[in-house]
Amino acid sequence: MRQTLHAVPTPYADPLRVLIAEGHGLVRAGFRALIEDQTDMSVVAEASTGEQALAAAQEARPDVVLVDIELPHEGGVEATRRILAGTDPGETRVVVLLDSPSEDAVLAAVRAGATGLLLKDAHPADLLDALRVVAAGDALLAPSLARTLVADFLARPERLRSTPEQLDELTPREREVVGLVAYGLNNEEIAERLVVTRATAKTHVSRALYKLHARDRAQLVVLAYEAGLVRPAAVNAVRRPPLLPVAA
């Protein structure tokens, strides 16, 4: 049975504005038909190359850009980096579609700033969910891609190093929240775990983002693992593993 990713309501009063960056015309047309069939979304632009995607993003100012990792000319990772570099933080977010759960591709997309990662064989409903989740400010990694990200850190112990100085600016509760973000919990799940309101959980996440100079939750995930702030109990239990203490 297919496990559907959880959607959250879009925070926008107007339809979610989507830019499709995909090199194949027929695939692009399929994405447009799927998105335009939704009452809370609209396609504001299309692009078939990285250069076109950058120009379209600057002109249309979409809420979310759907990017193919194999985008012609410069590739989806570089296109993502350039699109986000040309917009204000939080103005535009990116969902990247991957061919396979390759460690290099997953890490490159996250470091470029993508906050949504899905495999191309994802169910259409999961793609729509991803667009909504990312637009709402959360990060979304397909379960297999999240496992790939964690597995990479497990396989490279040198990445799990002592806590960097900037983490000293976090309060104990903010550190705990960053750890929960690293395990893939959204604001509602964090609130439930900590027995606080969703607004309080969101505030803790926002403060951690500001203090760590992180653009989004995906960067918090990478930072948490690289700093050794958290360690996964099991690669196959990313969503709800017990938090393990990390030696100083």
PDB file of C-alpha atoms in Angstrom:
ATOM      1  CA  MET A   1       0.000   0.000   0.000  1.00  0.00           C
ATOM      2  CA  ARG A   2       1.345   3.435  -0.933  1.00  0.00           C
ATOM      3  CA  GLN A   3       2.210   5.661   1.987  1.00  0.00           C
ATOM      4  CA  THR A   4       1.036   9.191   1.236  1.00  0.00           C
ATOM      5  CA  LEU A   5       3.186  12.054   2.461  1.00  0.00           C
ATOM      6  CA  HIS A   6       1.348  14.418   4.800  1.00  0.00           C
ATOM      7  CA  ALA A   7       0.139  17.665   3.282  1.00  0.00           C
ATOM      8  CA  VAL A   8      -0.348  20.927   5.081  1.00  0.00           C
ATOM      9  CA  PRO A   9      -2.579  23.837   4.074  1.00  0.00           C
ATOM     10  CA  THR A  10      -0.881  26.451   1.924  1.00  0.00           C
ATOM     11  CA  PRO A  11      -0.410  29.763   3.759  1.00  0.00           C
ATOM     12  CA  TYR A  12      -1.246  31.725   0.637  1.00  0.00           C
ATOM     13  CA  ALA A  13      -4.659  33.316   0.098  1.00  0.00           C
ATOM     14  CA  ASP A  14      -4.031  33.279  -3.658  1.00  0.00           C
ATOM     15  CA  PRO A  15      -3.234  30.109  -5.611  1.00  0.00           C
ATOM     16  CA  LEU A  16       0.256  28.722  -5.098  1.00  0.00           C
ATOM     17  CA  ARG A  17       2.444  30.026  -7.939  1.00  0.00           C
ATOM     18  CA  VAL A  18       4.567  27.277  -9.495  1.00  0.00           C
ATOM     19  CA  LEU A  19       7.379  27.398 -12.040  1.00  0.00           C
ATOM     20  CA  ILE A  20       8.104  24.112 -13.850  1.00  0.00           C
ATOM     21  CA  ALA A  21      11.744  23.612 -14.919  1.00  0.00           C
ATOM     22  CA  GLU A  22      11.840  20.396 -16.942  1.00  0.00           C
ATOM     23  CA  GLY A  23      13.696  19.636 -20.153  1.00  0.00           C
ATOM     24  CA  HIS A  24      11.123  17.330 -21.742  1.00  0.00           C
ATOM     25  CA  GLY A  25       8.067  18.987 -23.262  1.00  0.00           C
ATOM     26  CA  LEU A  26       5.696  16.074 -22.736  1.00  0.00           C
ATOM     27  CA  VAL A  27       6.714  15.717 -19.093  1.00  0.00           C
ATOM     28  CA  ARG A  28       6.314  19.463 -18.593  1.00  0.00           C
ATOM     29  CA  ALA A  29       2.832  19.293 -20.093  1.00  0.00           C
ATOM     30  CA  GLY A  30       1.950  16.466 -17.694  1.00  0.00           C
ATOM     31  CA  PHE A  31       3.112  18.472 -14.687  1.00  0.00           C
ATOM     32  CA  ARG A  32       1.161  21.514 -15.884  1.00  0.00           C
ATOM     33  CA  ALA A  33      -2.035  19.498 -16.311  1.00  0.00           C
ATOM     34  CA  LEU A  34      -1.627  17.949 -12.847  1.00  0.00           C
ATOM     35  CA  ILE A  35      -0.959  21.275 -11.126  1.00  0.00           C
ATOM     36  CA  GLU A  36      -3.547  23.296 -13.006  1.00  0.00           C
ATOM     37  CA  ASP A  37      -6.172  20.749 -12.001  1.00  0.00           C
ATOM     38  CA  GLN A  38      -5.737  21.874  -8.380  1.00  0.00           C
ATOM     39  CA  THR A  39      -7.852  24.747  -7.080  1.00  0.00           C
ATOM     40  CA  ASP A  40      -5.033  26.072  -4.881  1.00  0.00           C
ATOM     41  CA  MET A  41      -2.236  26.072  -7.481  1.00  0.00           C
ATOM     42  CA  SER A  42      -1.381  27.646 -10.803  1.00  0.00           C
ATOM     43  CA  VAL A  43       1.577  27.368 -13.192  1.00  0.00           C
ATOM     44  CA  VAL A  44       3.013  30.848 -13.752  1.00  0.00           C
ATOM     45  CA  ALA A  45       5.933  29.871 -16.000  1.00  0.00           C
ATOM     46  CA  GLU A  46       7.763  26.984 -17.643  1.00  0.00           C
ATOM     47  CA  ALA A  47      11.416  26.480 -18.528  1.00  0.00           C
ATOM     48  CA  SER A  48      13.338  23.820 -20.426  1.00  0.00           C
ATOM     49  CA  THR A  49      16.887  24.831 -19.409  1.00  0.00           C
ATOM     50  CA  GLY A  50      18.649  26.224 -16.385  1.00  0.00           C
ATOM     51  CA  GLU A  51      19.078  29.650 -17.993  1.00  0.00           C
ATOM     52  CA  GLN A  52      15.383  29.812 -18.837  1.00  0.00           C
ATOM     53  CA  ALA A  53      14.482  28.743 -15.297  1.00  0.00           C
ATOM     54  CA  LEU A  54      16.608  31.524 -13.797  1.00  0.00           C
ATOM     55  CA  ALA A  55      15.093  34.158 -16.085  1.00  0.00           C
ATOM     56  CA  ALA A  56      11.557  32.886 -15.458  1.00  0.00           C
ATOM     57  CA  ALA A  57      12.088  32.849 -11.686  1.00  0.00           C
ATOM     58  CA  GLN A  58      13.321  36.429 -11.705  1.00  0.00           C
ATOM     59  CA  GLU A  59      10.379  37.598 -13.813  1.00  0.00           C
ATOM     60  CA  ALA A  60       7.494  35.522 -12.407  1.00  0.00           C
ATOM     61  CA  ARG A  61       8.653  35.351  -8.753  1.00  0.00           C
ATOM     62  CA  PRO A  62       7.028  31.952  -8.147  1.00  0.00           C
ATOM     63  CA  ASP A  63       6.343  30.557  -4.689  1.00  0.00           C
ATOM     64  CA  VAL A  64       7.789  27.164  -5.638  1.00  0.00           C
ATOM     65  CA  VAL A  65      10.003  25.958  -8.485  1.00  0.00           C
ATOM     66  CA  LEU A  66       9.759  22.309  -9.547  1.00  0.00           C
ATOM     67  CA  VAL A  67      13.200  21.381 -10.907  1.00  0.00           C
ATOM     68  CA  ASP A  68      14.381  18.264 -12.723  1.00  0.00           C
ATOM     69  CA  ILE A  69      17.822  17.207 -11.462  1.00  0.00           C
ATOM     70  CA  GLU A  70      18.771  16.523 -15.107  1.00  0.00           C
ATOM     71  CA  LEU A  71      17.744  19.963 -16.367  1.00  0.00           C
ATOM     72  CA  PRO A  72      19.609  20.605 -19.657  1.00  0.00           C
ATOM     73  CA  HIS A  73      22.740  22.754 -19.924  1.00  0.00           C
ATOM     74  CA  GLU A  74      23.726  23.354 -16.294  1.00  0.00           C
ATOM     75  CA  GLY A  75      21.723  20.765 -14.373  1.00  0.00           C
ATOM     76  CA  GLY A  76      19.065  21.091 -11.706  1.00  0.00           C
ATOM     77  CA  VAL A  77      21.463  21.573  -8.788  1.00  0.00           C
ATOM     78  CA  GLU A  78      23.192  24.609 -10.286  1.00  0.00           C
ATOM     79  CA  ALA A  79      19.847  25.989 -11.455  1.00  0.00           C
ATOM     80  CA  THR A  80      18.522  25.657  -7.897  1.00  0.00           C
ATOM     81  CA  ARG A  81      21.543  27.447  -6.461  1.00  0.00           C
ATOM     82  CA  ARG A  82      21.281  30.338  -8.926  1.00  0.00           C
ATOM     83  CA  ILE A  83      17.505  30.708  -8.565  1.00  0.00           C
ATOM     84  CA  LEU A  84      17.707  30.919  -4.770  1.00  0.00           C
ATOM     85  CA  ALA A  85      20.705  33.246  -4.907  1.00  0.00           C
ATOM     86  CA  GLY A  86      18.625  35.650  -6.976  1.00  0.00           C
ATOM     87  CA  THR A  87      15.643  35.798  -4.602  1.00  0.00           C
ATOM     88  CA  ASP A  88      15.093  36.979  -1.055  1.00  0.00           C
ATOM     89  CA  PRO A  89      15.260  34.262   1.658  1.00  0.00           C
ATOM     90  CA  GLY A  90      11.940  32.462   1.859  1.00  0.00           C
ATOM     91  CA  GLU A  91      10.506  34.196  -1.214  1.00  0.00           C
ATOM     92  CA  THR A  92      10.925  31.199  -3.522  1.00  0.00           C
ATOM     93  CA  ARG A  93      11.429  27.564  -2.579  1.00  0.00           C
ATOM     94  CA  VAL A  94      12.568  24.618  -4.696  1.00  0.00           C
ATOM     95  CA  VAL A  95      11.424  21.013  -5.056  1.00  0.00           C
ATOM     96  CA  VAL A  96      13.943  18.825  -6.920  1.00  0.00           C
ATOM     97  CA  LEU A  97      12.995  15.609  -8.703  1.00  0.00           C
ATOM     98  CA  LEU A  98      15.734  12.946  -8.608  1.00  0.00           C
ATOM     99  CA  ASP A  99      16.295   9.919 -10.842  1.00  0.00           C
ATOM    100  CA  SER A 100      17.652   7.788  -7.977  1.00  0.00           C
ATOM    101  CA  PRO A 101      18.507   8.096  -4.258  1.00  0.00           C
ATOM    102  CA  SER A 102      22.155   8.811  -5.052  1.00  0.00           C
ATOM    103  CA  GLU A 103      24.118  10.157  -2.070  1.00  0.00           C
ATOM    104  CA  ASP A 104      25.885  12.739  -4.225  1.00  0.00           C
ATOM    105  CA  ALA A 105      22.649  13.967  -5.812  1.00  0.00           C
ATOM    106  CA  VAL A 106      20.749  14.176  -2.507  1.00  0.00           C
ATOM    107  CA  LEU A 107      23.522  16.084  -0.712  1.00  0.00           C
ATOM    108  CA  ALA A 108      24.141  18.384  -3.676  1.00  0.00           C
ATOM    109  CA  ALA A 109      20.451  19.295  -3.908  1.00  0.00           C
ATOM    110  CA  VAL A 110      20.191  19.982  -0.163  1.00  0.00           C
ATOM    111  CA  ARG A 111      23.334  22.105  -0.154  1.00  0.00           C
ATOM    112  CA  ALA A 112      22.049  24.063  -3.160  1.00  0.00           C
ATOM    113  CA  GLY A 113      19.052  25.027  -1.052  1.00  0.00           C
ATOM    114  CA  ALA A 114      16.293  22.655  -2.191  1.00  0.00           C
ATOM    115  CA  THR A 115      13.748  22.077   0.574  1.00  0.00           C
ATOM    116  CA  GLY A 116      11.801  19.355  -1.220  1.00  0.00           C
ATOM    117  CA  LEU A 117      13.317  16.186  -2.706  1.00  0.00           C
ATOM    118  CA  LEU A 118      11.315  13.474  -4.448  1.00  0.00           C
ATOM    119  CA  LEU A 119      12.093  10.569  -6.742  1.00  0.00           C
ATOM    120  CA  LYS A 120      10.636  10.752 -10.231  1.00  0.00           C
ATOM    121  CA  ASP A 121       8.597   7.616  -9.630  1.00  0.00           C
ATOM    122  CA  ALA A 122       6.675   9.359  -6.813  1.00  0.00           C
ATOM    123  CA  HIS A 123       2.897   9.214  -6.887  1.00  0.00           C
ATOM    124  CA  PRO A 124       1.316  12.394  -8.357  1.00  0.00           C
ATOM    125  CA  ALA A 125      -0.460  13.070  -5.053  1.00  0.00           C
ATOM    126  CA  ASP A 126       2.906  13.046  -3.260  1.00  0.00           C
ATOM    127  CA  LEU A 127       4.265  15.622  -5.702  1.00  0.00           C
ATOM    128  CA  LEU A 128       1.325  17.919  -5.006  1.00  0.00           C
ATOM    129  CA  ASP A 129       1.782  17.379  -1.269  1.00  0.00           C
ATOM    130  CA  ALA A 130       5.463  18.300  -1.601  1.00  0.00           C
ATOM    131  CA  LEU A 131       4.674  21.586  -3.334  1.00  0.00           C
ATOM    132  CA  ARG A 132       2.248  22.539  -0.556  1.00  0.00           C
ATOM    133  CA  VAL A 133       4.534  21.444   2.284  1.00  0.00           C
ATOM    134  CA  VAL A 134       7.538  23.328   0.903  1.00  0.00           C
ATOM    135  CA  ALA A 135       5.444  26.444   0.242  1.00  0.00           C
ATOM    136  CA  ALA A 136       4.355  26.374   3.890  1.00  0.00           C
ATOM    137  CA  GLY A 137       7.993  26.653   4.973  1.00  0.00           C
ATOM    138  CA  ASP A 138       8.695  23.025   5.849  1.00  0.00           C
ATOM    139  CA  ALA A 139      11.271  20.740   4.264  1.00  0.00           C
ATOM    140  CA  LEU A 140      10.191  17.462   2.702  1.00  0.00           C
ATOM    141  CA  LEU A 141      12.410  14.539   1.769  1.00  0.00           C
ATOM    142  CA  ALA A 142      10.931  11.326   0.450  1.00  0.00           C
ATOM    143  CA  PRO A 143      11.605   8.590   3.053  1.00  0.00           C
ATOM    144  CA  SER A 144      14.144   6.780   0.857  1.00  0.00           C
ATOM    145  CA  LEU A 145      16.044  10.034   0.258  1.00  0.00           C
ATOM    146  CA  ALA A 146      16.065  10.887   3.965  1.00  0.00           C
ATOM    147  CA  ARG A 147      17.570   7.459   4.663  1.00  0.00           C
ATOM    148  CA  THR A 148      20.197   8.142   2.006  1.00  0.00           C
ATOM    149  CA  LEU A 149      21.114  11.437   3.647  1.00  0.00           C
ATOM    150  CA  VAL A 150      21.468   9.841   7.086  1.00  0.00           C
ATOM    151  CA  ALA A 151      23.313   6.808   5.691  1.00  0.00           C
ATOM    152  CA  ASP A 152      25.899   9.085   4.121  1.00  0.00           C
ATOM    153  CA  PHE A 153      26.719  10.666   7.483  1.00  0.00           C
ATOM    154  CA  LEU A 154      26.886   7.261   9.151  1.00  0.00           C
ATOM    155  CA  ALA A 155      29.315   6.052   6.505  1.00  0.00           C
ATOM    156  CA  ARG A 156      31.626   9.046   7.013  1.00  0.00           C
ATOM    157  CA  PRO A 157      32.480   9.386  10.717  1.00  0.00           C
ATOM    158  CA  GLU A 158      34.706  12.375   9.977  1.00  0.00           C
ATOM    159  CA  ARG A 159      31.545  14.421   9.396  1.00  0.00           C
ATOM    160  CA  LEU A 160      30.391  13.863  12.968  1.00  0.00           C
ATOM    161  CA  ARG A 161      32.659  16.346  14.608  1.00  0.00           C
ATOM    162  CA  SER A 162      32.436  18.508  17.711  1.00  0.00           C
ATOM    163  CA  THR A 163      29.766  21.162  18.006  1.00  0.00           C
ATOM    164  CA  PRO A 164      30.682  24.377  16.130  1.00  0.00           C
ATOM    165  CA  GLU A 165      30.805  27.682  18.001  1.00  0.00           C
ATOM    166  CA  GLN A 166      27.573  29.009  16.508  1.00  0.00           C
ATOM    167  CA  LEU A 167      25.604  26.249  18.237  1.00  0.00           C
ATOM    168  CA  ASP A 168      26.625  27.827  21.536  1.00  0.00           C
ATOM    169  CA  GLU A 169      24.153  30.613  20.753  1.00  0.00           C
ATOM    170  CA  LEU A 170      21.230  28.174  20.906  1.00  0.00           C
ATOM    171  CA  THR A 171      19.258  27.614  24.082  1.00  0.00           C
ATOM    172  CA  PRO A 172      18.903  23.998  25.275  1.00  0.00           C
ATOM    173  CA  ARG A 173      15.333  23.939  23.934  1.00  0.00           C
ATOM    174  CA  GLU A 174      16.442  25.311  20.558  1.00  0.00           C
ATOM    175  CA  ARG A 175      19.098  22.601  20.335  1.00  0.00           C
ATOM    176  CA  GLU A 176      16.440  20.022  21.067  1.00  0.00           C
ATOM    177  CA  VAL A 177      14.231  21.489  18.346  1.00  0.00           C
ATOM    178  CA  VAL A 178      17.082  21.410  15.811  1.00  0.00           C
ATOM    179  CA  GLY A 179      17.566  17.746  16.673  1.00  0.00           C
ATOM    180  CA  LEU A 180      13.892  17.038  16.021  1.00  0.00           C
ATOM    181  CA  VAL A 181      14.075  18.896  12.713  1.00  0.00           C
ATOM    182  CA  ALA A 182      17.069  16.734  11.797  1.00  0.00           C
ATOM    183  CA  TYR A 183      14.945  13.640  12.329  1.00  0.00           C
ATOM    184  CA  GLY A 184      12.380  14.971   9.870  1.00  0.00           C
ATOM    185  CA  LEU A 185       9.643  16.162  12.232  1.00  0.00           C
ATOM    186  CA  ASN A 186       7.486  19.090  11.116  1.00  0.00           C
ATOM    187  CA  ASN A 187       6.320  21.889  13.409  1.00  0.00           C
ATOM    188  CA  GLU A 188       3.137  20.087  14.413  1.00  0.00           C
ATOM    189  CA  GLU A 189       5.044  16.915  15.315  1.00  0.00           C
ATOM    190  CA  ILE A 190       7.650  18.926  17.237  1.00  0.00           C
ATOM    191  CA  ALA A 191       4.882  20.637  19.190  1.00  0.00           C
ATOM    192  CA  GLU A 192       3.369  17.263  20.039  1.00  0.00           C
ATOM    193  CA  ARG A 193       6.722  15.824  21.129  1.00  0.00           C
ATOM    194  CA  LEU A 194       7.573  18.831  23.326  1.00  0.00           C
ATOM    195  CA  VAL A 195       3.991  19.402  24.540  1.00  0.00           C
ATOM    196  CA  VAL A 196       3.900  23.005  23.320  1.00  0.00           C
ATOM    197  CA  THR A 197       1.749  24.860  20.813  1.00  0.00           C
ATOM    198  CA  ARG A 198       2.523  24.729  17.095  1.00  0.00           C
ATOM    199  CA  ALA A 199       3.214  28.490  17.196  1.00  0.00           C
ATOM    200  CA  THR A 200       5.806  27.968  19.940  1.00  0.00           C
ATOM    201  CA  ALA A 201       7.479  25.184  17.988  1.00  0.00           C
ATOM    202  CA  LYS A 202       7.565  27.394  14.888  1.00  0.00           C
ATOM    203  CA  THR A 203       9.133  30.205  16.919  1.00  0.00           C
ATOM    204  CA  HIS A 204      11.900  27.903  18.198  1.00  0.00           C
ATOM    205  CA  VAL A 205      12.651  26.760  14.641  1.00  0.00           C
ATOM    206  CA  SER A 206      12.698  30.353  13.358  1.00  0.00           C
ATOM    207  CA  ARG A 207      15.095  31.443  16.088  1.00  0.00           C
ATOM    208  CA  ALA A 208      17.410  28.510  15.377  1.00  0.00           C
ATOM    209  CA  LEU A 209      17.391  29.367  11.665  1.00  0.00           C
ATOM    210  CA  TYR A 210      18.268  32.988  12.461  1.00  0.00           C
ATOM    211  CA  LYS A 211      21.012  32.175  14.969  1.00  0.00           C
ATOM    212  CA  LEU A 212      22.643  29.564  12.725  1.00  0.00           C
ATOM    213  CA  HIS A 213      22.291  31.685   9.575  1.00  0.00           C
ATOM    214  CA  ALA A 214      20.540  28.758   7.889  1.00  0.00           C
ATOM    215  CA  ARG A 215      18.288  29.469   4.926  1.00  0.00           C
ATOM    216  CA  ASP A 216      15.816  26.676   5.631  1.00  0.00           C
ATOM    217  CA  ARG A 217      15.098  23.462   7.504  1.00  0.00           C
ATOM    218  CA  ALA A 218      17.082  21.333   5.067  1.00  0.00           C
ATOM    219  CA  GLN A 219      20.228  23.245   5.989  1.00  0.00           C
ATOM    220  CA  LEU A 220      19.415  22.688   9.660  1.00  0.00           C
ATOM    221  CA  VAL A 221      19.363  18.939   8.971  1.00  0.00           C
ATOM    222  CA  VAL A 222      22.819  18.998   7.394  1.00  0.00           C
ATOM    223  CA  LEU A 223      24.222  21.231  10.135  1.00  0.00           C
ATOM    224  CA  ALA A 224      22.818  19.039  12.918  1.00  0.00           C
ATOM    225  CA  TYR A 225      24.507  15.929  11.565  1.00  0.00           C
ATOM    226  CA  GLU A 226      27.763  17.618  10.584  1.00  0.00           C
ATOM    227  CA  ALA A 227      28.029  19.193  14.027  1.00  0.00           C
ATOM    228  CA  GLY A 228      27.326  15.934  15.805  1.00  0.00           C
ATOM    229  CA  LEU A 229      24.335  17.534  17.513  1.00  0.00           C
ATOM    230  CA  VAL A 230      22.313  14.381  16.885  1.00  0.00           C
ATOM    231  CA  ARG A 231      23.031  10.854  15.769  1.00  0.00           C
ATOM    232  CA  PRO A 232      20.499   8.525  14.205  1.00  0.00           C
ATOM    233  CA  ALA A 233      19.576   5.430  16.183  1.00  0.00           C
ATOM    234  CA  ALA A 234      18.755   3.579  12.985  1.00  0.00           C
ATOM    235  CA  VAL A 235      18.950   4.558   9.337  1.00  0.00           C
ATOM    236  CA  ASN A 236      15.566   2.981   8.627  1.00  0.00           C
ATOM    237  CA  ALA A 237      13.790   4.869  11.411  1.00  0.00           C
ATOM    238  CA  VAL A 238      14.429   8.466  10.472  1.00  0.00           C
ATOM    239  CA  ARG A 239      11.007   9.840  11.314  1.00  0.00           C
ATOM    240  CA  ARG A 240      10.741   8.887  14.974  1.00  0.00           C
ATOM    241  CA  PRO A 241      13.962   7.488  16.465  1.00  0.00           C
ATOM    242  CA  PRO A 242      14.906   8.156  20.086  1.00  0.00           C
ATOM    243  CA  LEU A 243      17.286  11.076  20.487  1.00  0.00           C
ATOM    244  CA  LEU A 244      20.717   9.954  21.544  1.00  0.00           C
ATOM    245  CA  PRO A 245      23.089  12.093  23.610  1.00  0.00           C
ATOM    246  CA  VAL A 246      26.262  13.144  21.849  1.00  0.00           C
ATOM    247  CA  ALA A 247      29.497  13.310  23.783  1.00  0.00           C
ATOM    248  CA  ALA A 248      31.026  16.735  24.047  1.00  0.00           C
TER     249      ALA A 248
END
